PDB file of C-alpha atoms and ligand atoms in Angstrom:
ATOM      1  CA  MET A 148      63.838  10.875 171.113  1.00 93.00           C
ATOM      2  CA  ASP A 149      62.826   9.251 167.705  1.00 97.00           C
ATOM      3  CA  VAL A 150      64.154  13.129 166.695  1.00 98.00           C
ATOM      4  CA  LYS A 151      66.456  14.136 163.674  1.00 98.00           C
ATOM      5  CA  ILE A 152      67.898  17.950 162.745  1.00 98.00           C
ATOM      6  CA  ILE A 153      67.381  16.691 158.221  1.00 98.00           C
ATOM      7  CA  HIS A 154      70.093  19.040 156.280  1.00 98.00           C
ATOM      8  CA  PHE A 155      69.060  19.814 152.906  1.00 98.00           C
ATOM      9  CA  GLN A 156      71.173  21.161 150.535  1.00 97.00           C
ATOM     10  CA  GLN A 157      70.760  24.475 149.183  1.00 97.00           C
ATOM     11  CA  HIS A 158      71.558  25.400 145.184  1.00 98.00           C
ATOM     12  CA  GLY A 159      72.387  28.943 145.168  1.00 97.00           C
ATOM     13  CA  ASP A 160      73.380  30.008 141.978  1.00 97.00           C
ATOM     14  CA  ALA A 161      72.647  34.270 140.785  1.00 98.00           C
ATOM     15  CA  ARG A 162      69.367  33.714 140.493  1.00 98.00           C
ATOM     16  CA  GLY A 163      68.956  32.807 144.216  1.00 98.00           C
ATOM     17  CA  ASN A 164      68.405  29.520 146.071  1.00 98.00           C
ATOM     18  CA  LEU A 165      66.415  26.054 145.466  1.00 98.00           C
ATOM     19  CA  VAL A 166      66.100  23.349 148.144  1.00 98.00           C
ATOM     20  CA  ALA A 167      64.870  19.823 147.082  1.00 97.00           C
ATOM     21  CA  ALA A 168      63.720  17.122 149.735  1.00 97.00           C
ATOM     22  CA  GLU A 169      63.239  13.972 147.934  1.00 97.00           C
ATOM     23  CA  LEU A 170      61.961  10.803 149.046  1.00 97.00           C
ATOM     24  CA  GLY A 171      64.664   7.964 150.191  1.00 95.00           C
ATOM     25  CA  LYS A 172      67.605  10.869 150.060  1.00 95.00           C
ATOM     26  CA  GLU A 173      66.513  13.927 152.708  1.00 95.00           C
ATOM     27  CA  LEU A 174      63.044  12.408 153.578  1.00 97.00           C
ATOM     28  CA  PRO A 175      63.215   8.841 155.125  1.00 96.00           C
ATOM     29  CA  PHE A 176      58.860   8.539 154.155  1.00 98.00           C
ATOM     30  CA  PRO A 177      56.489   9.069 151.714  1.00 98.00           C
ATOM     31  CA  VAL A 178      54.872  12.355 151.873  1.00 98.00           C
ATOM     32  CA  ARG A 179      51.309  12.180 151.900  1.00 98.00           C
ATOM     33  CA  ARG A 180      49.692  15.707 153.368  1.00 98.00           C
ATOM     34  CA  VAL A 181      51.410  18.880 153.469  1.00 98.00           C
ATOM     35  CA  TYR A 182      50.125  21.790 155.831  1.00 98.00           C
ATOM     36  CA  TYR A 183      51.655  25.036 156.730  1.00 98.00           C
ATOM     37  CA  ILE A 184      51.742  27.468 159.814  1.00 98.00           C
ATOM     38  CA  TYR A 185      51.736  31.036 159.364  1.00 98.00           C
ATOM     39  CA  GLY A 186      50.760  34.461 160.470  1.00 98.00           C
ATOM     40  CA  VAL A 187      51.027  33.065 164.866  1.00 98.00           C
ATOM     41  CA  LYS A 188      50.775  35.969 167.041  1.00 94.00           C
ATOM     42  CA  GLY A 189      52.999  36.852 169.665  1.00 84.00           C
ATOM     43  CA  ALA A 190      53.121  34.461 172.615  1.00 92.00           C
ATOM     44  CA  GLN A 191      51.500  31.843 171.363  1.00 97.00           C
ATOM     45  CA  ARG A 192      51.834  28.510 171.593  1.00 98.00           C
ATOM     46  CA  ARG A 193      50.867  26.115 168.847  1.00 98.00           C
ATOM     47  CA  GLY A 194      50.785  21.811 168.910  1.00 98.00           C
ATOM     48  CA  PHE A 195      50.669  20.296 172.714  1.00 98.00           C
ATOM     49  CA  HIS A 196      49.968  16.807 171.282  1.00 98.00           C
ATOM     50  CA  ALA A 197      51.322  13.900 169.916  1.00 98.00           C
ATOM     51  CA  HIS A 198      51.250  11.866 167.004  1.00 98.00           C
ATOM     52  CA  LYS A 199      50.279   7.671 167.649  1.00 98.00           C
ATOM     53  CA  ALA A 200      51.554   6.937 163.794  1.00 98.00           C
ATOM     54  CA  LEU A 201      51.937  10.091 162.145  1.00 98.00           C
ATOM     55  CA  ASN A 202      55.747  10.646 161.170  1.00 98.00           C
ATOM     56  CA  GLN A 203      56.930  14.499 160.060  1.00 98.00           C
ATOM     57  CA  VAL A 204      59.559  16.709 158.893  1.00 98.00           C
ATOM     58  CA  LEU A 205      58.713  20.056 160.288  1.00 98.00           C
ATOM     59  CA  ILE A 206      60.738  23.486 158.218  1.00 98.00           C
ATOM     60  CA  ALA A 207      60.745  26.655 158.232  1.00 98.00           C
ATOM     61  CA  ILE A 208      60.686  28.397 155.345  1.00 98.00           C
ATOM     62  CA  ALA A 209      60.557  30.981 155.827  1.00 98.00           C
ATOM     63  CA  GLY A 210      61.566  32.837 159.942  1.00 98.00           C
ATOM     64  CA  SER A 211      61.962  31.126 162.553  1.00 98.00           C
ATOM     65  CA  CYS A 212      60.441  29.051 165.432  1.00 98.00           C
ATOM     66  CA  LYS A 213      61.288  26.883 168.467  1.00 98.00           C
ATOM     67  CA  ILE A 214      59.523  23.625 169.154  1.00 98.00           C
ATOM     68  CA  LEU A 215      59.903  21.466 172.510  1.00 98.00           C
ATOM     69  CA  LEU A 216      59.420  17.568 172.069  1.00 98.00           C
ATOM     70  CA  ASP A 217      59.213  15.115 174.622  1.00 98.00           C
ATOM     71  CA  ASN A 218      59.418  11.552 174.706  1.00 98.00           C
ATOM     72  CA  GLY A 219      57.724  11.256 178.456  1.00 97.00           C
ATOM     73  CA  LYS A 220      61.552  10.968 180.102  1.00 96.00           C
ATOM     74  CA  GLU A 221      63.154  13.487 178.487  1.00 97.00           C
ATOM     75  CA  GLN A 222      62.650  17.540 176.729  1.00 98.00           C
ATOM     76  CA  THR A 223      64.562  18.988 174.613  1.00 98.00           C
ATOM     77  CA  VAL A 224      63.616  22.438 172.439  1.00 98.00           C
ATOM     78  CA  VAL A 225      65.006  23.041 168.659  1.00 98.00           C
ATOM     79  CA  PRO A 226      64.961  26.355 167.152  1.00 98.00           C
ATOM     80  CA  LEU A 227      64.137  25.890 163.454  1.00 98.00           C
ATOM     81  CA  THR A 228      66.024  28.939 161.764  1.00 98.00           C
ATOM     82  CA  SER A 229      66.778  28.356 158.420  1.00 98.00           C
ATOM     83  CA  PRO A 230      64.625  26.826 154.972  1.00 98.00           C
ATOM     84  CA  THR A 231      68.073  24.458 154.851  1.00 98.00           C
ATOM     85  CA  GLU A 232      66.828  21.798 157.733  1.00 98.00           C
ATOM     86  CA  GLY A 233      64.078  20.103 158.662  1.00 98.00           C
ATOM     87  CA  LEU A 234      63.183  18.914 162.094  1.00 98.00           C
ATOM     88  CA  PHE A 235      62.108  14.710 161.376  1.00 98.00           C
ATOM     89  CA  ILE A 236      59.610  14.292 164.731  1.00 98.00           C
ATOM     90  CA  GLY A 237      58.584  10.062 164.689  1.00 98.00           C
ATOM     91  CA  VAL A 238      55.193   8.339 166.682  1.00 98.00           C
ATOM     92  CA  ASP A 239      54.940   8.988 170.392  1.00 97.00           C
ATOM     93  CA  THR A 240      56.629  12.766 170.779  1.00 98.00           C
ATOM     94  CA  TRP A 241      54.585  15.491 172.282  1.00 98.00           C
ATOM     95  CA  ARG A 242      55.405  18.509 170.679  1.00 98.00           C
ATOM     96  CA  GLU A 243      54.391  22.395 171.081  1.00 98.00           C
ATOM     97  CA  MET A 244      55.574  24.920 168.750  1.00 98.00           C
ATOM     98  CA  PHE A 245      56.804  29.006 170.109  1.00 98.00           C
ATOM     99  CA  ASP A 246      58.749  31.926 169.867  1.00 98.00           C
ATOM    100  CA  PHE A 247      57.222  32.053 165.625  1.00 98.00           C
ATOM    101  CA  SER A 248      59.330  35.176 164.469  1.00 98.00           C
ATOM    102  CA  GLU A 249      56.602  37.725 162.495  1.00 97.00           C
ATOM    103  CA  ASP A 250      57.667  36.182 158.867  1.00 97.00           C
ATOM    104  CA  ALA A 251      58.091  32.451 160.002  1.00 98.00           C
ATOM    105  CA  VAL A 252      56.250  30.114 158.197  1.00 98.00           C
ATOM    106  CA  LEU A 253      56.501  26.797 159.715  1.00 98.00           C
ATOM    107  CA  VAL A 254      56.229  23.715 156.511  1.00 98.00           C
ATOM    108  CA  SER A 255      55.240  20.391 158.013  1.00 98.00           C
ATOM    109  CA  LEU A 256      55.149  17.141 155.497  1.00 98.00           C
ATOM    110  CA  ALA A 257      53.384  14.409 156.846  1.00 98.00           C
ATOM    111  CA  SER A 258      53.488  11.219 155.852  1.00 98.00           C
ATOM    112  CA  ALA A 259      49.552  10.384 156.000  1.00 98.00           C
ATOM    113  CA  GLU A 260      46.266  12.288 155.627  1.00 98.00           C
ATOM    114  CA  TYR A 261      44.534  14.258 158.415  1.00 98.00           C
ATOM    115  CA  ASP A 262      42.970  11.848 160.861  1.00 98.00           C
ATOM    116  CA  GLU A 263      41.929  13.295 164.371  1.00 98.00           C
ATOM    117  CA  SER A 264      42.091  10.128 166.133  1.00 98.00           C
ATOM    118  CA  ASP A 265      46.260   9.664 165.616  1.00 98.00           C
ATOM    119  CA  TYR A 266      46.091  12.332 168.105  1.00 98.00           C
ATOM    120  CA  ILE A 267      46.923  12.381 171.835  1.00 98.00           C
ATOM    121  CA  ARG A 268      46.160  15.962 172.608  1.00 98.00           C
ATOM    122  CA  ASP A 269      46.844  15.345 177.053  1.00 98.00           C
ATOM    123  CA  HIS A 270      49.931  15.370 178.398  1.00 98.00           C
ATOM    124  CA  ASP A 271      48.733  12.856 180.713  1.00 98.00           C
ATOM    125  CA  ALA A 272      47.005  10.648 178.131  1.00 98.00           C
ATOM    126  CA  PHE A 273      49.877  10.892 176.444  1.00 98.00           C
ATOM    127  CA  LEU A 274      52.291   9.240 179.487  1.00 98.00           C
ATOM    128  CA  LYS A 275      49.617   6.824 180.416  1.00 97.00           C
ATOM    129  CA  TYR A 276      49.719   5.892 176.900  1.00 97.00           C
ATOM    130  CA  LEU A 277      53.485   5.373 176.522  1.00 97.00           C
ATOM    131  CA  GLU A 278      53.347   3.316 179.935  1.00 96.00           C
ATOM    132  CA  GLU A 279      50.693   0.939 178.426  1.00 95.00           C
ATOM    133  CA  LYS A 280      52.537   0.170 175.453  1.00 94.00           C
ATOM    134  CA  ASN A 281      55.576  -0.035 177.077  1.00 89.00           C
ATOM    135  CA  LYS A 282      55.071  -2.389 179.648  1.00 88.00           C
TER     136      LYS A 282
HETATM  137  C1  T46 B  11      51.373  19.045 164.516  1.00 88.49           C
HETATM  138  C2  T46 B  11      51.776  20.539 164.424  1.00 88.49           C
HETATM  139  C3  T46 B  11      53.227  21.019 163.703  1.00 88.49           C
HETATM  140  C4  T46 B  11      43.330  20.254 159.187  1.00 88.49           C
HETATM  141  O1  T46 B  11      41.751  20.312 159.354  1.00 88.49           O
HETATM  142  N1  T46 B  11      43.696  19.723 158.722  1.00 88.49           N
HETATM  143  C5  T46 B  11      45.069  19.025 158.659  1.00 88.49           C
HETATM  144  O2  T46 B  11      45.598  18.604 158.401  1.00 88.49           O
HETATM  145  C6  T46 B  11      46.077  20.122 159.829  1.00 88.49           C
HETATM  146  C7  T46 B  11      47.340  19.604 160.120  1.00 88.49           C
HETATM  147  C8  T46 B  11      44.836  20.400 160.959  1.00 88.49           C
HETATM  148  N2  T46 B  11      43.078  20.855 159.937  1.00 88.49           N
HETATM  149  C9  T46 B  11      42.713  21.554 161.273  1.00 88.49           C
HETATM  150  C10 T46 B  11      42.429  20.711 162.572  1.00 88.49           C
HETATM  151  C11 T46 B  11      42.105  22.294 163.797  1.00 88.49           C
HETATM  152  O3  T46 B  11      41.362  22.328 163.486  1.00 88.49           O
HETATM  153  O4  T46 B  11      42.983  22.915 161.234  1.00 88.49           O
HETATM  154  C12 T46 B  11      42.837  23.094 162.710  1.00 88.49           C
HETATM  155  C13 T46 B  11      44.416  23.810 163.612  1.00 88.49           C
HETATM  156  O5  T46 B  11      45.076  22.388 163.977  1.00 88.49           O
HETATM  157  P1  T46 B  11      45.986  22.122 165.070  1.00 88.49           P
HETATM  158  O6  T46 B  11      45.028  22.746 166.443  1.00 88.49           O
HETATM  159  O7  T46 B  11      46.177  20.721 165.364  1.00 88.49           O
HETATM  160  O8  T46 B  11      47.254  22.870 164.420  1.00 88.49           O
HETATM  161  P2  T46 B  11      48.598  23.104 165.502  1.00 88.49           P
HETATM  162  O9  T46 B  11      49.442  24.079 164.977  1.00 88.49           O
HETATM  163  O10 T46 B  11      48.282  22.743 166.757  1.00 88.49           O
HETATM  164  O11 T46 B  11      49.260  21.182 164.806  1.00 88.49           O
HETATM  165  C14 T46 B  11      49.150  21.350 163.990  1.00 88.49           C
HETATM  166  C15 T46 B  11      49.130  19.894 163.130  1.00 88.49           C
HETATM  167  O12 T46 B  11      47.835  19.521 163.261  1.00 88.49           O
HETATM  168  C16 T46 B  11      49.765  18.491 164.191  1.00 88.49           C
HETATM  169  O13 T46 B  11      49.546  17.470 163.407  1.00 88.49           O
HETATM  170  O14 T46 B  11      52.435  17.622 164.271  1.00 88.49           O
HETATM  171  O15 T46 B  11      51.068  21.041 163.700  1.00 88.49           O
END
C-alpha cells in the first residue's frame, strides 16, 4: 500500500511547540494546495474516494481521527493522534475518514489544485479502474 507515516520534529521550548514540514525533508512532493476539515459531528464518515494523480499528507493538527485505507487488495486503519505525524497517501488509494474527536482539525497538504475529475467516488469503479490499469 502506498501510504507512509511521516514523523515531524517538534521544536518545543518554554513558549510552546512548533512543527515544520519542508520539501525534500519531511515532504515528498511540492505542496500546491492546503485544505482542512473540522467540526465533524459524531459518527460522520468522509472521504469514500480514491485519487488517480493526487498525493497528499494528512495531519491531525488538533484532536484525532482514523483513516481507513484500501488499495483494492488490502485494507488498513491508521489513527492520527498527533500534530507531529503526517500520513502520506499515494495515488490509487481509497480513503475514508472517521472517528473524529470533537476538537479534530485535519489538514491536508496536497500535490495539486482541486480537480473533481481526479476523484473516483464509487468503490466498484475504483476496483475496475485498478483492474484496467494493472492489465
Ligand atoms: C481527500 C480527503 C482526505 C473544494 O472546493 N476544494 C477542495 O480543495 C476540496 C478538497 C473540496 N472542495 C469542495 C468539494 C465539495 O463540494 O468541498 C466539498 C467537500 O469535499 P469532499 O466531499 O471531497 O470532502 P471529503 O472530506 O470527503 O474529502 C476530502 C478531499 O476532497 C479529498 O481529496 O482525500 O478529504
